[in-house]
Coordinates of C-alpha atoms in Angstrom, one line a residue:
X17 CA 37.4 71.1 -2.1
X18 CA 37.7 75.2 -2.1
X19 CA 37.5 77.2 -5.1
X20 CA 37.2 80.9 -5.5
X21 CA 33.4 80.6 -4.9
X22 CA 33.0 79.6 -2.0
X23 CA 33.6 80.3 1.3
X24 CA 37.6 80.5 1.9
X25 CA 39.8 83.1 2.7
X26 CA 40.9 84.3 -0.6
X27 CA 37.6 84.8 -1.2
X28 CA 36.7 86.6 2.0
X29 CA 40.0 88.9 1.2
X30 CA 39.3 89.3 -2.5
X31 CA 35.4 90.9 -2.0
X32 CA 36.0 92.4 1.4
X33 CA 36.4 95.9 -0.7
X34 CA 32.6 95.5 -1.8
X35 CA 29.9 97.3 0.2
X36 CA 26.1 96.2 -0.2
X37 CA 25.2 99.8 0.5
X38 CA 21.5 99.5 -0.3
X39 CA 20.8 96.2 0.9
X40 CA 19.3 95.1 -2.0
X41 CA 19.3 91.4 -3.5
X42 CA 22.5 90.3 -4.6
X43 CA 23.3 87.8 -7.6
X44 CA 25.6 84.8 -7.8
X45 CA 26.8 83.8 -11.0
X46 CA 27.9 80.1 -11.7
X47 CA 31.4 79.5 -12.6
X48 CA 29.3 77.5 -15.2
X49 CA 28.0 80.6 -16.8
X50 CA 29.0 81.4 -20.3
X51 CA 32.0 83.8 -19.1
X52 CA 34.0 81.9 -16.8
X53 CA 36.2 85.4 -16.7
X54 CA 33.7 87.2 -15.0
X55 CA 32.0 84.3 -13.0
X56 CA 31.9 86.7 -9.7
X57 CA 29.6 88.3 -7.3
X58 CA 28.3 91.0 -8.2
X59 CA 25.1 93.6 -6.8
X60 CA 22.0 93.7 -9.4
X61 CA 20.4 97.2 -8.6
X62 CA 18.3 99.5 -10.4
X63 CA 19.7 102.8 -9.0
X64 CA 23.4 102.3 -8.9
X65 CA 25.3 104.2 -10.8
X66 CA 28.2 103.6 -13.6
X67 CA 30.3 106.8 -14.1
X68 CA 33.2 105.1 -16.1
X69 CA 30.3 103.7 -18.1
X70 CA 31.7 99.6 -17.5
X71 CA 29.9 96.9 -19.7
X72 CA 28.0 94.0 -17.5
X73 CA 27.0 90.1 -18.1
X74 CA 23.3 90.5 -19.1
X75 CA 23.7 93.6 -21.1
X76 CA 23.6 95.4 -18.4
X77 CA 25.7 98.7 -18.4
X78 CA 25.3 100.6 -15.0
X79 CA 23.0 103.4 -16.4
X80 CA 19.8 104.6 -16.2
X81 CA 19.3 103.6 -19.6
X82 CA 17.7 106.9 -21.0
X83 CA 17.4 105.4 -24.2
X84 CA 15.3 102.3 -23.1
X85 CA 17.3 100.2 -24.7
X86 CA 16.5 96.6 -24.3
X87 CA 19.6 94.2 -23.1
X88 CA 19.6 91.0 -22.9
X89 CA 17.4 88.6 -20.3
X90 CA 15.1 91.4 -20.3
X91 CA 16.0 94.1 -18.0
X92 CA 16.6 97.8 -19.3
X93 CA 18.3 99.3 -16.2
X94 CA 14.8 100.5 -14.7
X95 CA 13.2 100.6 -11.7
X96 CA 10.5 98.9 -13.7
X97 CA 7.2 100.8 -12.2
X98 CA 4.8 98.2 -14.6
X99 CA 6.5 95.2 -12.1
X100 CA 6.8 93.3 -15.3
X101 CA 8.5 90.3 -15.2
X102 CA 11.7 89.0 -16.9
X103 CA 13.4 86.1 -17.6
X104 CA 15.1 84.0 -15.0
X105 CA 12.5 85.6 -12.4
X106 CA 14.1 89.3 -11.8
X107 CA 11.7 91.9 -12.1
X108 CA 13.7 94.7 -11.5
X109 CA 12.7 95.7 -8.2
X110 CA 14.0 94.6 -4.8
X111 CA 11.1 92.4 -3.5
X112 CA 13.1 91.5 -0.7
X113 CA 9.8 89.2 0.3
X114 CA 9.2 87.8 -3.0
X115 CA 12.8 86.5 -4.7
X116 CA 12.7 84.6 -7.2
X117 CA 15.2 81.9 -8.3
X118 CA 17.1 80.6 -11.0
X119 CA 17.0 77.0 -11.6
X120 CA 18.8 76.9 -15.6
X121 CA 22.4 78.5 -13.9
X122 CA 22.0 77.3 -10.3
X123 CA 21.9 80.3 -9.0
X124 CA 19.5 82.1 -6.4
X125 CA 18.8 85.8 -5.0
X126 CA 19.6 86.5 -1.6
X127 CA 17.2 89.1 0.7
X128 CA 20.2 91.3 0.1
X129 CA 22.2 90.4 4.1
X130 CA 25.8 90.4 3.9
X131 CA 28.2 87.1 3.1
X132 CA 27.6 83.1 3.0
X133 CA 25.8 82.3 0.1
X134 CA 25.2 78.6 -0.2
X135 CA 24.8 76.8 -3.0
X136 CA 23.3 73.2 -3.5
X137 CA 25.3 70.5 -4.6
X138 CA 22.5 68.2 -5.5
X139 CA 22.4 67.3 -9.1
X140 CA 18.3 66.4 -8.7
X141 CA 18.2 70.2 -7.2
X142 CA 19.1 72.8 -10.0
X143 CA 19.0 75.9 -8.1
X144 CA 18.2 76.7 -3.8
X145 CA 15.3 75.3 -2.7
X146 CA 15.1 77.0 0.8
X147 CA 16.2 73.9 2.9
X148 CA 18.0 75.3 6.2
X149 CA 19.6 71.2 5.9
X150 CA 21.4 71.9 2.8
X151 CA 24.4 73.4 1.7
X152 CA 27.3 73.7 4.3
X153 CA 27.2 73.9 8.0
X154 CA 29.3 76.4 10.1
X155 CA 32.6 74.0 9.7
X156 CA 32.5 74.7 5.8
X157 CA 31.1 70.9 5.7
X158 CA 29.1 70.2 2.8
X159 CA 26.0 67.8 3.3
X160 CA 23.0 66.2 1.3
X161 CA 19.9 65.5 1.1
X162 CA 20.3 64.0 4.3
X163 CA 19.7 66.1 7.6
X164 CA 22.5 67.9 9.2
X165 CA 25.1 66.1 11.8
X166 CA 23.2 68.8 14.5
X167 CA 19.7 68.0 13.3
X168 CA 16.6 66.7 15.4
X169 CA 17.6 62.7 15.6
X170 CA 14.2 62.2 15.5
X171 CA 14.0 63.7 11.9
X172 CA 16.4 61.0 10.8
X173 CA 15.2 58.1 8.9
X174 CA 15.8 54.7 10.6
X175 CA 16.5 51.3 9.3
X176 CA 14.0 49.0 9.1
X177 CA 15.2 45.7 11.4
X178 CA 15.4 42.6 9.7
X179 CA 11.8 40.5 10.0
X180 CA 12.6 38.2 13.2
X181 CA 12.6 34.5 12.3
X182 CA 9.6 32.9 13.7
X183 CA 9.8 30.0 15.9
X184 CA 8.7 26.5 14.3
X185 CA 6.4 24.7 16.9
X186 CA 7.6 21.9 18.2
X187 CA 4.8 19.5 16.7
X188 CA 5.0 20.8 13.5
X189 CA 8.9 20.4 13.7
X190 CA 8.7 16.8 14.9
X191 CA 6.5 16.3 12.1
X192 CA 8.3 17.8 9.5
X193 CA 11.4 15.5 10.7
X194 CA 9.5 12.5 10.6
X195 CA 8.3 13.4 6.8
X196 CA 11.7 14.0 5.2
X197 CA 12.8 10.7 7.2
X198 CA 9.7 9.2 5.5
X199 CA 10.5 10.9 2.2
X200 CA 14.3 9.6 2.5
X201 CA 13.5 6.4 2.9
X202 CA 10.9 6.4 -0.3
X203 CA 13.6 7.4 -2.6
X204 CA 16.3 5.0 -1.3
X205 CA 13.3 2.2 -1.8
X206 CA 12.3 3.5 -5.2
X207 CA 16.3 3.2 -6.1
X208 CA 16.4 -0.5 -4.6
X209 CA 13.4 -1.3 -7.0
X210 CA 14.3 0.5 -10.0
X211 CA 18.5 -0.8 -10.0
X212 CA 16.6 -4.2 -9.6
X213 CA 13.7 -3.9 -12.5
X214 CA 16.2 -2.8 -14.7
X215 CA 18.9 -5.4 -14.1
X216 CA 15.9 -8.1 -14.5
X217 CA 15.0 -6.3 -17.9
X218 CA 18.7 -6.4 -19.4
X219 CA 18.6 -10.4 -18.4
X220 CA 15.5 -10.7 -20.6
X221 CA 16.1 -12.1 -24.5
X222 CA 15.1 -9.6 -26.6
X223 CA 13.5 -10.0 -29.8
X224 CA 13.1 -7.2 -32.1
X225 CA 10.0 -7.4 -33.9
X226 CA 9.8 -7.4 -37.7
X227 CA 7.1 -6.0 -40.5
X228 CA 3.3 -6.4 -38.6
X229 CA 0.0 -5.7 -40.4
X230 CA -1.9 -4.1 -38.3
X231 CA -6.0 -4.4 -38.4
X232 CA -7.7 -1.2 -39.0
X233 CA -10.0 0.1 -36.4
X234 CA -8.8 -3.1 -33.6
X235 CA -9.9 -2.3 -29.8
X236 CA -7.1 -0.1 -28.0
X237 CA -7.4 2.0 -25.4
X238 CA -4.7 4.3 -23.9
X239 CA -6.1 2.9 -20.6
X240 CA -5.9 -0.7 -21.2
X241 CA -1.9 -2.5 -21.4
X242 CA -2.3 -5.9 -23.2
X243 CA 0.8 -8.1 -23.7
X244 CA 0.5 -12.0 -25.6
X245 CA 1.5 -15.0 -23.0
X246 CA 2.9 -17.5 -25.3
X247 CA 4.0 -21.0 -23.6
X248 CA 5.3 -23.4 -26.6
X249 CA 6.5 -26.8 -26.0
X250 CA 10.3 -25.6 -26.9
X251 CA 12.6 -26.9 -24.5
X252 CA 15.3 -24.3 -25.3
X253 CA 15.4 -20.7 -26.4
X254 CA 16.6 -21.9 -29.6
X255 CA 13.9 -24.1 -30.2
X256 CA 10.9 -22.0 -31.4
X257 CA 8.3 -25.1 -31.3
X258 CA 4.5 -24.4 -31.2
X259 CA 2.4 -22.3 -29.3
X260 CA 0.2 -24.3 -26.6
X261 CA -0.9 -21.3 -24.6
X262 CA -2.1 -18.2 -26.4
X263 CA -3.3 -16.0 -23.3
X264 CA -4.2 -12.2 -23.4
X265 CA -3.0 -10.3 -20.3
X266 CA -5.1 -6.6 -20.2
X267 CA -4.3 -4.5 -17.7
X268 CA -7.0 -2.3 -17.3
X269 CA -5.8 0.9 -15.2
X270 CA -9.9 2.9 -15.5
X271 CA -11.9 -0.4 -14.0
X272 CA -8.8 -1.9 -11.7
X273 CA -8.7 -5.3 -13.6
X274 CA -6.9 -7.6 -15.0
X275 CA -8.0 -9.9 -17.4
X276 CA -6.4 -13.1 -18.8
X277 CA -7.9 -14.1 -22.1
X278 CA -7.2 -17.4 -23.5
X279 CA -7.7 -18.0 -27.2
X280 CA -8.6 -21.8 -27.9
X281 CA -5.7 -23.2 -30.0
X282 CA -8.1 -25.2 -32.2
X283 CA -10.1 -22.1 -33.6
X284 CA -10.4 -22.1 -37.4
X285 CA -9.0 -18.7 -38.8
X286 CA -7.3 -16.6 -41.4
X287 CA -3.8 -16.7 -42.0
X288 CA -2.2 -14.0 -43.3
X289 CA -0.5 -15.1 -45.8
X290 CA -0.7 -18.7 -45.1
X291 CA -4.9 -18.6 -45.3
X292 CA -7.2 -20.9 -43.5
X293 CA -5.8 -23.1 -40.6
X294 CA -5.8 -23.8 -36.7
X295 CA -4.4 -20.5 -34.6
X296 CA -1.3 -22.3 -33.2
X297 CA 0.0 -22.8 -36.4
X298 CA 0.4 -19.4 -37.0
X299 CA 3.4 -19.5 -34.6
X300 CA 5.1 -22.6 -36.7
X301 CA 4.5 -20.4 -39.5
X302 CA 5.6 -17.1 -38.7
X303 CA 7.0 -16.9 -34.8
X304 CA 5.3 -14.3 -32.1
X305 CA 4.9 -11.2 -34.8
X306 CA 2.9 -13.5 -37.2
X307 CA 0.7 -14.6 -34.6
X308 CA -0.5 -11.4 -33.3
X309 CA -1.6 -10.4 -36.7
X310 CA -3.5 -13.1 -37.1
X311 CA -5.1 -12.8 -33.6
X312 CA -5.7 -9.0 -34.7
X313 CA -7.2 -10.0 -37.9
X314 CA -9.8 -12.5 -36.6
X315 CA -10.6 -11.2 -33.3
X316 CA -10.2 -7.6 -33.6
X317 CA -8.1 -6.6 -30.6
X318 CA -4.8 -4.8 -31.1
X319 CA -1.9 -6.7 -29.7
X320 CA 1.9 -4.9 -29.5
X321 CA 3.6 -6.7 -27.5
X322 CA 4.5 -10.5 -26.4
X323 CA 6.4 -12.3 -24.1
X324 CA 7.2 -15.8 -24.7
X325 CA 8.5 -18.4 -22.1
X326 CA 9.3 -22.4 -22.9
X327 CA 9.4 -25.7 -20.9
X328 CA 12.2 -24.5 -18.7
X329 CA 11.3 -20.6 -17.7
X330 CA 7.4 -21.8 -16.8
X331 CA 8.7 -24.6 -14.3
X332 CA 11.4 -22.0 -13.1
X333 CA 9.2 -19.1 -12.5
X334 CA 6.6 -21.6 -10.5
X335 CA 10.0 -22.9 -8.6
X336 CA 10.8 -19.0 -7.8
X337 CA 7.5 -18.2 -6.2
X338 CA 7.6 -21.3 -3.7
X339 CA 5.5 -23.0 -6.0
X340 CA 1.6 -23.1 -6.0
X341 CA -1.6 -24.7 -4.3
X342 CA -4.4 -26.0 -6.2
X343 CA -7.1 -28.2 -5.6
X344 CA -6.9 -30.8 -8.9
X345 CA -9.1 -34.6 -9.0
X346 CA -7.6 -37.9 -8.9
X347 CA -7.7 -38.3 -12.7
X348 CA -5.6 -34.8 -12.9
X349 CA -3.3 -36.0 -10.7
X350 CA -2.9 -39.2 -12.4
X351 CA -2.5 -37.0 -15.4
X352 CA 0.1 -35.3 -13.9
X353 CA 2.3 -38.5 -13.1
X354 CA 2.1 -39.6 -16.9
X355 CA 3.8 -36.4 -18.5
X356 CA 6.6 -36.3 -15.8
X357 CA 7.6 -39.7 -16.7
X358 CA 6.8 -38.8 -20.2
X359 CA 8.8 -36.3 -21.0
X360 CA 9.4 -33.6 -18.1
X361 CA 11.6 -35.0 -16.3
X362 CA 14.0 -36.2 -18.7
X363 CA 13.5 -32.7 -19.6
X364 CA 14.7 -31.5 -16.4
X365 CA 17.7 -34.1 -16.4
X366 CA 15.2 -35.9 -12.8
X367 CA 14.8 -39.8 -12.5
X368 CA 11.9 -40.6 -14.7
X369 CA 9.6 -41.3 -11.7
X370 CA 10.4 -38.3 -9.0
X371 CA 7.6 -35.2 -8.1
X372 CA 5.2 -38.7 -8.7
X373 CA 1.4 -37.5 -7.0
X374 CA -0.2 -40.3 -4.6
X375 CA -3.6 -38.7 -5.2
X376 CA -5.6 -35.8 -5.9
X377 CA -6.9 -33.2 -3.5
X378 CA -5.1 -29.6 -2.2
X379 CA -1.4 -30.5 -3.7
X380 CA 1.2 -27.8 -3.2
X381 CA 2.9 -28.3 -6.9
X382 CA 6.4 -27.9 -7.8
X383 CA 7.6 -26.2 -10.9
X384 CA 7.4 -29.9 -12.8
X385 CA 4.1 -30.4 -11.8
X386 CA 2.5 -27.3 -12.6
X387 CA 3.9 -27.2 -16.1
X388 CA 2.8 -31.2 -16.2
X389 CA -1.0 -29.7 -14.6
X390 CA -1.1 -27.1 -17.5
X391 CA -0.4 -29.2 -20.2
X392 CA -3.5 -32.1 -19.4
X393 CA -5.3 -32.3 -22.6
X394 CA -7.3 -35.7 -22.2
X395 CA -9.0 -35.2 -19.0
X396 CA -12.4 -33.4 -19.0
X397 CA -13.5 -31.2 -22.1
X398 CA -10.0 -31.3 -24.2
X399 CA -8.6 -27.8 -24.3
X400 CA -11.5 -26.0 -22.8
X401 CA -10.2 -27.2 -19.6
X402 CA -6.8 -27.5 -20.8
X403 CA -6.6 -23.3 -20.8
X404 CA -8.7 -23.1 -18.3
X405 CA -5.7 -25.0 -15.7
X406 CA -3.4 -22.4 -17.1
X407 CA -5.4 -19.6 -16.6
X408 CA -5.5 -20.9 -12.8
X409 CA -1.7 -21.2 -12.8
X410 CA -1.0 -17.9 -13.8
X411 CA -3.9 -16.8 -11.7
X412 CA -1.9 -18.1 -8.9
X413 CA 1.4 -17.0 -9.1
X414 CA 0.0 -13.4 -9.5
X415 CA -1.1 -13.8 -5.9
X416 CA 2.0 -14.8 -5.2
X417 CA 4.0 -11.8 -6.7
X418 CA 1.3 -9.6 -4.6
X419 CA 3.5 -10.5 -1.3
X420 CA 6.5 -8.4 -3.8
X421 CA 8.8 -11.3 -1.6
X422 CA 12.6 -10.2 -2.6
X423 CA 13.6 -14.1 -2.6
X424 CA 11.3 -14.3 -5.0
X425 CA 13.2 -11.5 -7.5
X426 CA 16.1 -12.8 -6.8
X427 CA 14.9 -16.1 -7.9
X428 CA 13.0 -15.1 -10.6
X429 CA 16.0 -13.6 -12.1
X430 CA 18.6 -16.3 -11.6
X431 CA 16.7 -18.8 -13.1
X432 CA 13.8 -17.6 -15.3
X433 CA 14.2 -14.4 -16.7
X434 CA 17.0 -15.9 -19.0
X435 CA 14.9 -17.9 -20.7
X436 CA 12.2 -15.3 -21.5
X437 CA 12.0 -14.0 -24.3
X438 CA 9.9 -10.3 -25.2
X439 CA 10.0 -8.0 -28.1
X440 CA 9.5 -5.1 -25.2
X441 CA 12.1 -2.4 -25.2
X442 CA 13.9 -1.5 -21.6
X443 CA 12.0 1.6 -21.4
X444 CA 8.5 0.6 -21.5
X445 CA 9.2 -2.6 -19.5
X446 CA 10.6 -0.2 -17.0
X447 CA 7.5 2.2 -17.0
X448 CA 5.4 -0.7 -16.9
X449 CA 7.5 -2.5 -14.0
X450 CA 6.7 1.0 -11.9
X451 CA 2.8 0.0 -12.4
X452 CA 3.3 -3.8 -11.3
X453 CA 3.2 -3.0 -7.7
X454 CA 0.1 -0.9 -8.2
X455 CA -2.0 -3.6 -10.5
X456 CA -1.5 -7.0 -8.6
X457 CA -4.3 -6.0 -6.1
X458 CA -6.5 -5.4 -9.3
X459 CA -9.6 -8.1 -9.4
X460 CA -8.5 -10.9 -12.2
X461 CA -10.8 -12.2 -14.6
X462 CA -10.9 -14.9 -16.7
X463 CA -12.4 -14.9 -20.4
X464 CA -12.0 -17.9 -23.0
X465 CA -12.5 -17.2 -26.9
X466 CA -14.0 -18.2 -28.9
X467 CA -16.7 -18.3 -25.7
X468 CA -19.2 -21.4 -25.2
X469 CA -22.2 -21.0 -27.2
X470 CA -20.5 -18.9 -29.8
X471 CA -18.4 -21.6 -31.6
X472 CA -19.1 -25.0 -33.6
X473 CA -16.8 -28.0 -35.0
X474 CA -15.7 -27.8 -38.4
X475 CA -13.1 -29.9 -41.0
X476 CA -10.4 -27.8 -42.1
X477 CA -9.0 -27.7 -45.7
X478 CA -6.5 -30.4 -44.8
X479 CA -8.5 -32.7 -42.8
X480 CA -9.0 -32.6 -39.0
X481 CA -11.5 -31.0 -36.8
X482 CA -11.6 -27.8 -35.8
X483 CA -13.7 -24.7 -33.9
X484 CA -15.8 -22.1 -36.1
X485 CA -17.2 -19.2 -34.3
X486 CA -19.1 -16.3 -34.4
X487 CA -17.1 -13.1 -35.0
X488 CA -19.9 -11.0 -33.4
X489 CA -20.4 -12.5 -30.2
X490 CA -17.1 -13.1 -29.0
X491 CA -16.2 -9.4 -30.5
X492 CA -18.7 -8.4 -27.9
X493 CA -17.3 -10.4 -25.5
X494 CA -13.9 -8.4 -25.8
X495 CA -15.3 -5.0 -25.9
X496 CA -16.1 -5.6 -22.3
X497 CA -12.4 -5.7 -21.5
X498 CA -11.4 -2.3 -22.7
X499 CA -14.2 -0.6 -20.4
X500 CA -13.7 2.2 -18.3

């Protein structure tokens, strides 16, 4: 855009008249100035002469200044033979070498040669800096910062070219297919597993747990999952009946165990509430919750959680793993055929006298027998034995859940599952359910409390026999579970 500054024709023909006659430096004054009115070009000498006596910008008044008077930005009209120097960088002479420029007004001093005074139209560049490249060109073009359009092309600054994409080798690109195949695969197993723990979980009864006392100072370690196994003789869910197996499962996730603990049925202990009496009474007397305090309170282990199965869910869950093999004695298997005709098979609505044994030996055992197996109480040493059979059961169909068969799931939750019941929330079943597959390869241990050589018989308050024992032995015996 022209204006009356710069280089156009009314502004050629407007100043043609004016003659730099002692081609000396010659200021520009910004249209910015104070004065717009008298924004012009106009010659800055110390000899020329003002006969009409015409007032300047500056102060300046065309005379030699006799008086010495002093006028604004410092210059008094002459020649200046002390060179000082003045505001704005004029010192009054014509240093045509030396000029000096004024950055505050954007203006500059020429060397005093005729016409095309550029200006710079960079706002980071207050006045001329002496770059040849900035300004206009000879088409009245303005341009930048940037060189001119007939500049060295050299001088230009090129683009840096985007980095080029390096080439995957063909290894490490078969690899990384066959890993995100691998990883793909992962996830679509981990959903299989987690749609089926969860559906298993929602099948299970849950039983909300009431008020618990718990013991001061019981073992517990962060490390160490322990849940109650309680088998009664119920034959329904509704029937609560009385707790025949009493079995500690510790999952112990520092030493890569697990250890079923059986507590004898028989041991003499407190309680609460109810005082002195046989363990499995606790469970007539107060359910699951009841019985954990008092297995707390006398053994000193902390207990939180339960499950609880009957008659039915034992026989089915053996049923869902294929069943088990053991190796059991002619008198066990004779056993055996006396509580299926007893009362298990009526149970299971069988003729009295089907699942019979011939004789003992290796026997591959059915759900009906392997409840019948765990519940011998009159062959060898009463219940010592007794929990040691279930110990072996249990111990077997972990060994069978190592395999992680999906007939056997599917089994499991048809037929079993609905008849267990846990006072286990979904989320921690869940969480624990992710560790399942991890623990069954974990060594399995078997411990029996009161232990031999720590207990002794004794008469209970109402009559009967029953086990004393020593508090500090078998104590010791279940520190060594919560090891690391």
């Amino acid at each position: 855009m022209s204006n009356r500054y710069n280089d156009s024709d009314e502004y050629s023909n407007r100043n043609k008249h004016i003659k730099n006659t002692d081609n000396e430096s010659t200021q520009y004054i910004s249209p910015n100035s104070d004065n717009e009115d008298t924004a012009e070009i106009r010659r800055v000498t110390s000899s020329y002469q003002n006969p009409q006596n015409r007032q300047y910008s500056n102060g300046y008044n065309g005379q030699q200044n006799p008086q010495n008077r002093q006028y604004p930005n410092g210059y008094n009209g002459q020649q200046n033979p002390q060179n000082r120097q003045y505001p704005n960088g004029y010192s009054g002479q014509q240093n045509p070498q030396n000029r000096q420029y004024s950055p505050n007004r954007q203006q500059y001093y020429n060397s005093g040669q005729q016409g095309n005074y550029q200006r710079s139209r960079s706002s980071s560049d207050a006045g001329y800096n002496g770059n040849p490249q900035r300004g206009r060109n000879q088409n009245g073009q303005r341009y930048g910062n940037a060189a001119a359009p007939n500049s060295n092309p050299q001088q230009r600054r090129r683009q840096p070219e985007p980095p080029k994409r390096k080439k995957r080798h063909p290894i490490r690109k078969l690899f990384f297919r066959i890993f995100m195949i691998l990883l793909v695969i992962l996830l679509i197993i981990f959903g299989v597993y987690s749609c089926t723990a969860i559906s298993l979980i929602k099948k299970l009864n849950y039983s909300e747990s009431g008020s618990r006392s718990h013991t001061a100072g019981a073992l517990s370690e962060s490390y160490v999952t322990s849940i109650l196994l309680i088998g009664t003789d119920g034959r329904t869910t509704d029937d609560s009946g009385r707790s025949d197996t009493m079995m500690l499962l510790s999952v112990n996730s520092s030493s890569h165990t697990i250890t079923l603990t059986s507590f004898l049925r028989d041991s003499y202990v407190s309680i609460p509430g109810y005082g002195e009496d046989k363990l499995n009474h606790a469970y007539a007397y107060g359910g699951a919750d009841l019985l954990m305090d008092t297995i707390e309170q006398n053994f000193g282990v902390r207990i939180d959680d339960y499950v609880m199965v009957n008659f039915t869910s034992f026989a089915a869950i053996i049923d869902s793993v294929g069943g088990i093999d053991i190796e059991i004695s002619d008198s066990e298997a004779e056993e055996i055929n006396t509580i299926l005709m007893a009362e298990v098979n009526e149970l299971m609505g069988d003729d009295v006298d089907s699942d019979l044994l011939d004789s003992g030996g290796s026997v591959h055992l059915n759900g009906k027998q392997a409840l019948s197996y765990a519940r011998i109480r009159y062959v060898g040493n009463a219940d010592f034995e007794r929990t040691e059979r279930q110990r072996e059961v249990i111990t077997e169909v972990l060994s069978k859940l190592e395999t992680l068969n999906p007939s056997y799931i599917s089994s499991i939750a048809e037929n079993a599952i609905p008849d267990v019941t846990t006072n286990m929330e979904t989320m921690p079943l869940y969480l624990l359910s992710l560790k399942l597959p991890f623990c069954l390869g974990y060594d399995i241990e078997q411990v029996q409390i009161p232990a031999d050589g720590t207990y002794w018989s004794t008469t209970t308050s109402i009559g009967g026999d029953a086990l004393a024992f020593d508090f500090d032995a078998n104590y010791a015996i279940l520190e060594e579970i919560y090891e690391d």
